[in-house]
mmCIF file of C-alpha atoms in Angstrom:
data_model
loop_
_atom_site.group_PDB
_atom_site.id
_atom_site.type_symbol
_atom_site.label_atom_id
_atom_site.label_comp_id
_atom_site.label_asym_id
_atom_site.label_seq_id
_atom_site.Cartn_x
_atom_site.Cartn_y
_atom_site.Cartn_z
ATOM 1 C CA LYS D 1 112.829 135.749 80.263
ATOM 2 C CA GLN D 2 112.299 136.024 83.829
ATOM 3 C CA GLU D 3 110.574 133.604 85.619
ATOM 4 C CA VAL D 4 110.073 133.556 89.778
ATOM 5 C CA THR D 5 109.133 131.169 91.747
ATOM 6 C CA GLN D 6 107.520 130.780 95.578
ATOM 7 C CA ILE D 7 107.978 127.800 97.538
ATOM 8 C CA PRO D 8 105.786 126.139 99.339
ATOM 9 C CA ALA D 9 102.631 126.964 97.767
ATOM 10 C CA ALA D 10 101.049 127.419 100.929
ATOM 11 C CA LEU D 11 101.790 127.216 104.928
ATOM 12 C CA SER D 12 100.070 126.946 108.408
ATOM 13 C CA VAL D 13 101.719 127.407 111.419
ATOM 14 C CA PRO D 14 100.765 128.045 115.330
ATOM 15 C CA GLU D 15 100.825 131.689 116.489
ATOM 16 C CA GLY D 16 103.927 132.923 118.271
ATOM 17 C CA GLU D 17 106.511 131.026 115.238
ATOM 18 C CA ASN D 18 109.401 132.402 113.373
ATOM 19 C CA LEU D 19 108.951 131.875 109.688
ATOM 20 C CA VAL D 20 110.519 132.199 106.133
ATOM 21 C CA LEU D 21 109.133 132.391 102.925
ATOM 22 C CA ASN D 22 111.044 131.672 99.897
ATOM 23 C CA CYS D 23 111.557 133.433 96.013
ATOM 24 C CA SER D 24 113.864 132.235 93.311
ATOM 25 C CA PHE D 25 114.228 134.189 90.224
ATOM 26 C CA THR D 26 116.072 132.641 87.311
ATOM 27 C CA ASP D 27 117.751 135.758 85.555
ATOM 28 C CA SER D 28 120.276 137.236 87.921
ATOM 29 C CA ALA D 29 120.444 140.945 86.482
ATOM 30 C CA ILE D 30 117.598 142.572 88.269
ATOM 31 C CA TYR D 31 116.880 145.784 89.194
ATOM 32 C CA ASN D 32 114.820 145.013 92.392
ATOM 33 C CA LEU D 33 112.928 143.056 94.055
ATOM 34 C CA GLN D 34 109.623 143.406 96.090
ATOM 35 C CA TRP D 35 107.799 141.452 98.166
ATOM 36 C CA PHE D 36 103.935 142.330 98.757
ATOM 37 C CA ARG D 37 101.012 140.949 100.628
ATOM 38 C CA GLN D 38 97.510 140.192 99.370
ATOM 39 C CA ASP D 39 94.335 140.556 100.858
ATOM 40 C CA PRO D 40 91.462 139.195 99.749
ATOM 41 C CA GLY D 41 89.307 141.915 98.248
ATOM 42 C CA LYS D 42 91.959 144.737 99.395
ATOM 43 C CA GLY D 43 94.836 144.493 96.610
ATOM 44 C CA LEU D 44 97.906 143.833 96.804
ATOM 45 C CA THR D 45 100.118 146.161 99.487
ATOM 46 C CA SER D 46 103.733 146.685 99.133
ATOM 47 C CA LEU D 47 105.555 145.319 102.263
ATOM 48 C CA LEU D 48 109.426 145.284 101.301
ATOM 49 C CA LEU D 49 111.666 146.964 98.512
ATOM 50 C CA ILE D 50 115.198 146.155 97.808
ATOM 51 C CA GLN D 51 117.328 147.368 95.435
ATOM 52 C CA SER D 52 119.970 145.204 93.654
ATOM 53 C CA SER D 53 123.050 146.877 95.492
ATOM 54 C CA GLN D 54 121.041 145.609 99.202
ATOM 55 C CA ARG D 55 121.365 143.140 101.059
ATOM 56 C CA GLU D 56 118.561 143.381 102.780
ATOM 57 C CA GLN D 57 115.784 145.314 104.340
ATOM 58 C CA THR D 58 113.786 145.238 107.697
ATOM 59 C CA SER D 59 110.276 146.795 108.873
ATOM 60 C CA GLY D 60 109.047 145.602 112.053
ATOM 61 C CA ARG D 61 108.824 142.088 112.330
ATOM 62 C CA LEU D 62 109.648 141.675 108.698
ATOM 63 C CA ASN D 63 112.928 141.466 107.675
ATOM 64 C CA ALA D 64 113.304 140.714 103.677
ATOM 65 C CA SER D 65 117.012 139.054 101.854
ATOM 66 C CA LEU D 66 118.315 139.209 98.515
ATOM 67 C CA ASP D 67 121.161 137.120 97.258
ATOM 68 C CA LYS D 68 121.391 138.021 93.437
ATOM 69 C CA SER D 69 124.372 135.559 92.952
ATOM 70 C CA SER D 70 122.073 132.211 93.652
ATOM 71 C CA GLY D 71 118.990 134.083 92.659
ATOM 72 C CA ARG D 72 116.850 134.123 96.303
ATOM 73 C CA SER D 73 114.896 136.542 98.649
ATOM 74 C CA THR D 74 113.559 135.347 101.498
ATOM 75 C CA LEU D 75 111.306 136.913 103.648
ATOM 76 C CA TYR D 76 111.197 136.687 107.271
ATOM 77 C CA ILE D 77 108.858 137.103 109.507
ATOM 78 C CA ALA D 78 109.019 137.579 113.405
ATOM 79 C CA ALA D 79 106.491 136.041 115.684
ATOM 80 C CA SER D 80 103.516 135.384 113.478
ATOM 81 C CA GLN D 81 100.160 136.914 114.523
ATOM 82 C CA PRO D 82 96.622 135.917 113.103
ATOM 83 C CA GLY D 83 96.621 138.926 111.367
ATOM 84 C CA ASP D 84 99.876 137.949 109.726
ATOM 85 C CA SER D 85 97.476 135.266 107.670
ATOM 86 C CA ALA D 86 97.759 136.616 103.741
ATOM 87 C CA THR D 87 99.368 135.686 100.770
ATOM 88 C CA TYR D 88 102.797 136.737 100.261
ATOM 89 C CA LEU D 89 104.207 137.552 96.374
ATOM 90 C CA CYS D 90 106.981 138.375 95.170
ATOM 91 C CA ALA D 91 107.988 140.788 92.485
ATOM 92 C CA VAL D 92 111.112 140.878 90.143
ATOM 93 C CA LYS D 93 112.321 144.009 88.281
ATOM 94 C CA SER D 94 114.888 142.695 86.202
ATOM 95 C CA GLY D 95 117.320 145.431 85.022
ATOM 96 C CA SER D 96 116.344 145.857 81.316
ATOM 97 C CA ALA D 97 112.329 145.655 81.999
ATOM 98 C CA ARG D 98 109.762 148.161 82.321
ATOM 99 C CA GLN D 99 107.555 145.396 84.188
ATOM 100 C CA LEU D 100 107.420 143.362 87.250
ATOM 101 C CA THR D 101 107.651 139.615 87.497
ATOM 102 C CA PHE D 102 105.623 138.002 90.021
ATOM 103 C CA GLY D 103 106.010 134.875 91.424
ATOM 104 C CA SER D 104 102.353 132.797 92.237
ATOM 105 C CA GLY D 105 102.565 133.335 96.563
ATOM 106 C CA THR D 106 102.582 131.328 99.331
ATOM 107 C CA GLN D 107 99.351 131.504 101.309
ATOM 108 C CA LEU D 108 100.439 131.579 104.606
ATOM 109 C CA THR D 109 97.393 130.755 107.590
ATOM 110 C CA VAL D 110 98.446 131.134 111.137
ATOM 111 C CA LEU D 111 96.264 129.746 113.342
ATOM 112 C CA PRO D 112 96.216 130.847 117.056
ATOM 113 C CA ASP F 1 88.582 157.190 99.394
ATOM 114 C CA ALA F 2 90.675 154.665 98.262
ATOM 115 C CA ASP F 3 93.433 156.255 95.791
ATOM 116 C CA VAL F 4 93.136 153.245 93.571
ATOM 117 C CA THR F 5 89.557 152.432 92.475
ATOM 118 C CA GLN F 6 88.466 149.734 90.140
ATOM 119 C CA THR F 7 84.811 149.436 89.001
ATOM 120 C CA PRO F 8 83.106 146.973 88.934
ATOM 121 C CA ARG F 9 84.446 145.163 91.435
ATOM 122 C CA ASN F 10 82.358 141.963 90.581
ATOM 123 C CA ARG F 11 80.898 140.867 86.899
ATOM 124 C CA ILE F 12 79.262 138.101 84.880
ATOM 125 C CA THR F 13 79.306 138.326 81.517
ATOM 126 C CA LYS F 14 78.989 135.702 78.258
ATOM 127 C CA THR F 15 81.061 134.779 75.568
ATOM 128 C CA GLY F 16 80.928 137.126 73.419
ATOM 129 C CA LYS F 17 80.347 140.270 75.051
ATOM 130 C CA ARG F 18 82.302 143.701 75.153
ATOM 131 C CA ILE F 19 82.561 144.744 78.560
ATOM 132 C CA MET F 20 84.639 147.683 80.252
ATOM 133 C CA LEU F 21 86.732 147.769 83.427
ATOM 134 C CA GLU F 22 87.781 150.776 84.455
ATOM 135 C CA CYS F 23 90.148 152.072 86.731
ATOM 136 C CA SER F 24 90.764 155.453 88.517
ATOM 137 C CA GLN F 25 93.140 157.280 90.118
ATOM 138 C CA THR F 26 93.645 160.214 92.824
ATOM 139 C CA LYS F 27 97.429 159.541 93.691
ATOM 140 C CA GLY F 28 98.794 161.912 90.866
ATOM 141 C CA HIS F 29 100.894 159.040 88.976
ATOM 142 C CA ASP F 30 101.502 159.021 85.598
ATOM 143 C CA ARG F 31 102.022 155.381 85.571
ATOM 144 C CA MET F 32 99.412 152.844 85.759
ATOM 145 C CA TYR F 33 99.498 149.007 84.538
ATOM 146 C CA TRP F 34 96.471 145.971 84.005
ATOM 147 C CA TYR F 35 97.122 143.221 85.512
ATOM 148 C CA ARG F 36 95.185 139.495 85.742
ATOM 149 C CA GLN F 37 95.385 137.205 88.080
ATOM 150 C CA ASP F 38 94.951 133.590 87.943
ATOM 151 C CA PRO F 39 95.291 130.576 90.595
ATOM 152 C CA GLY F 40 98.815 129.133 90.818
ATOM 153 C CA LEU F 41 99.826 131.780 87.894
ATOM 154 C CA GLY F 42 100.374 134.994 89.835
ATOM 155 C CA LEU F 43 100.514 138.189 88.352
ATOM 156 C CA ARG F 44 100.777 138.656 84.822
ATOM 157 C CA LEU F 45 101.070 142.122 82.913
ATOM 158 C CA ILE F 46 98.726 142.518 80.280
ATOM 159 C CA TYR F 47 99.278 146.118 79.368
ATOM 160 C CA TYR F 48 100.669 149.267 80.987
ATOM 161 C CA SER F 49 100.876 153.439 80.013
ATOM 162 C CA PHE F 50 103.657 155.377 80.971
ATOM 163 C CA ASP F 51 101.527 158.586 80.673
ATOM 164 C CA VAL F 52 98.256 159.607 78.213
ATOM 165 C CA LYS F 53 99.931 159.247 75.151
ATOM 166 C CA ASP F 54 102.246 156.018 76.319
ATOM 167 C CA ILE F 55 100.731 152.367 75.767
ATOM 168 C CA ASN F 56 102.379 149.546 75.798
ATOM 169 C CA LYS F 57 101.637 145.750 75.742
ATOM 170 C CA GLY F 58 102.813 143.817 78.309
ATOM 171 C CA GLU F 59 103.145 139.770 78.583
ATOM 172 C CA ILE F 60 99.303 139.093 77.659
ATOM 173 C CA SER F 61 97.427 141.556 75.556
ATOM 174 C CA ASP F 62 96.253 139.360 72.930
ATOM 175 C CA GLY F 63 91.901 139.970 73.250
ATOM 176 C CA TYR F 64 92.572 143.150 75.451
ATOM 177 C CA SER F 65 92.464 146.942 74.507
ATOM 178 C CA VAL F 66 93.237 149.851 76.632
ATOM 179 C CA SER F 67 92.399 153.745 76.329
ATOM 180 C CA ARG F 68 94.400 155.959 78.400
ATOM 181 C CA GLN F 69 91.203 158.264 79.088
ATOM 182 C CA ALA F 70 93.184 160.732 81.287
ATOM 183 C CA GLN F 71 96.032 160.939 83.298
ATOM 184 C CA ALA F 72 93.598 159.353 86.363
ATOM 185 C CA LYS F 73 91.759 156.836 84.027
ATOM 186 C CA PHE F 74 92.710 153.640 82.310
ATOM 187 C CA SER F 75 90.026 151.434 81.034
ATOM 188 C CA LEU F 76 90.668 147.148 80.324
ATOM 189 C CA SER F 77 88.024 146.458 77.441
ATOM 190 C CA LEU F 78 88.000 143.012 76.428
ATOM 191 C CA GLU F 79 86.129 143.306 72.621
ATOM 192 C CA SER F 80 84.498 139.703 72.508
ATOM 193 C CA ALA F 81 84.824 137.724 75.954
ATOM 194 C CA ILE F 82 85.761 134.001 76.300
ATOM 195 C CA PRO F 83 85.854 131.828 78.974
ATOM 196 C CA ASN F 84 90.142 131.863 79.900
ATOM 197 C CA GLN F 85 89.517 135.329 80.521
ATOM 198 C CA THR F 86 87.554 134.687 83.909
ATOM 199 C CA ALA F 87 90.050 135.963 85.810
ATOM 200 C CA LEU F 88 90.838 139.157 89.045
ATOM 201 C CA TYR F 89 91.884 141.836 87.636
ATOM 202 C CA PHE F 90 94.141 144.508 89.217
ATOM 203 C CA CYS F 91 94.907 148.121 87.957
ATOM 204 C CA ALA F 92 98.009 149.382 89.705
ATOM 205 C CA THR F 93 99.751 153.133 89.638
ATOM 206 C CA SER F 94 103.242 154.122 90.186
ATOM 207 C CA ASP F 95 105.920 156.953 90.850
ATOM 208 C CA MET F 96 109.435 156.816 90.931
ATOM 209 C CA GLY F 97 110.121 158.651 94.660
ATOM 210 C CA GLN F 98 113.674 159.009 95.000
ATOM 211 C CA GLY F 99 114.524 157.083 91.880
ATOM 212 C CA VAL F 100 112.178 154.060 93.444
ATOM 213 C CA GLU F 101 109.236 152.906 91.629
ATOM 214 C CA THR F 102 106.926 151.484 93.790
ATOM 215 C CA GLN F 103 103.255 150.007 92.688
ATOM 216 C CA TYR F 104 99.910 151.115 94.253
ATOM 217 C CA PHE F 105 97.140 148.515 93.507
ATOM 218 C CA GLY F 106 93.002 148.761 93.435
ATOM 219 C CA PRO F 107 91.308 146.224 95.344
ATOM 220 C CA GLY F 108 90.685 143.924 92.174
ATOM 221 C CA THR F 109 87.638 143.131 89.494
ATOM 222 C CA ARG F 110 86.748 139.698 89.935
ATOM 223 C CA LEU F 111 85.203 138.456 86.255
ATOM 224 C CA LEU F 112 83.524 135.352 84.942
ATOM 225 C CA VAL F 113 83.376 134.645 81.380
ATOM 226 C CA LEU F 114 80.281 132.027 81.062
#
């Protein structure tokens, strides 16, 4: 059974810092990995999706990397802003599964 | 207007009551999902449907049932609510654009069972 872990559970940084959020998974036979952002009262928004054949994806100040062999993904946020404050979730779609397995998330606070 | 809507947004009920959470989408997607989120546990899949005639149990379906009334509507029922079903419930839809499945989430329903 796939298990997804995100550490740390919470992170607080001053505005302008570059930061890295971590995600690890136990079964490397994945189809893809997604990073989501969750804002209170607004559900989840997909940020980046990395296919199993890819090493990274970039969108604006966000960069997500994937290392299947070690079961790890990172989300890099450059020049953080208070508006980046949210909970960030990673989710893995395993090769044979028809569903996503979510991590418990990292709650990010960017201080002005 | 939001593409995926959930009603109600908040609900307080008592143990033993039957309740229904509703989800509607205007995205025209065939696939719909119900998840629950508990503090520290992430999202867990309750049920999913790949079309109107296809209903599948997820990881934690016990105590829940669903109905796919139409392509655009997917309802989640708690036949006899219990306190450990207190959680944040999300509906999601997905499509397979260019071979990649992307899920779109509703805003969530916060349920409290007393």
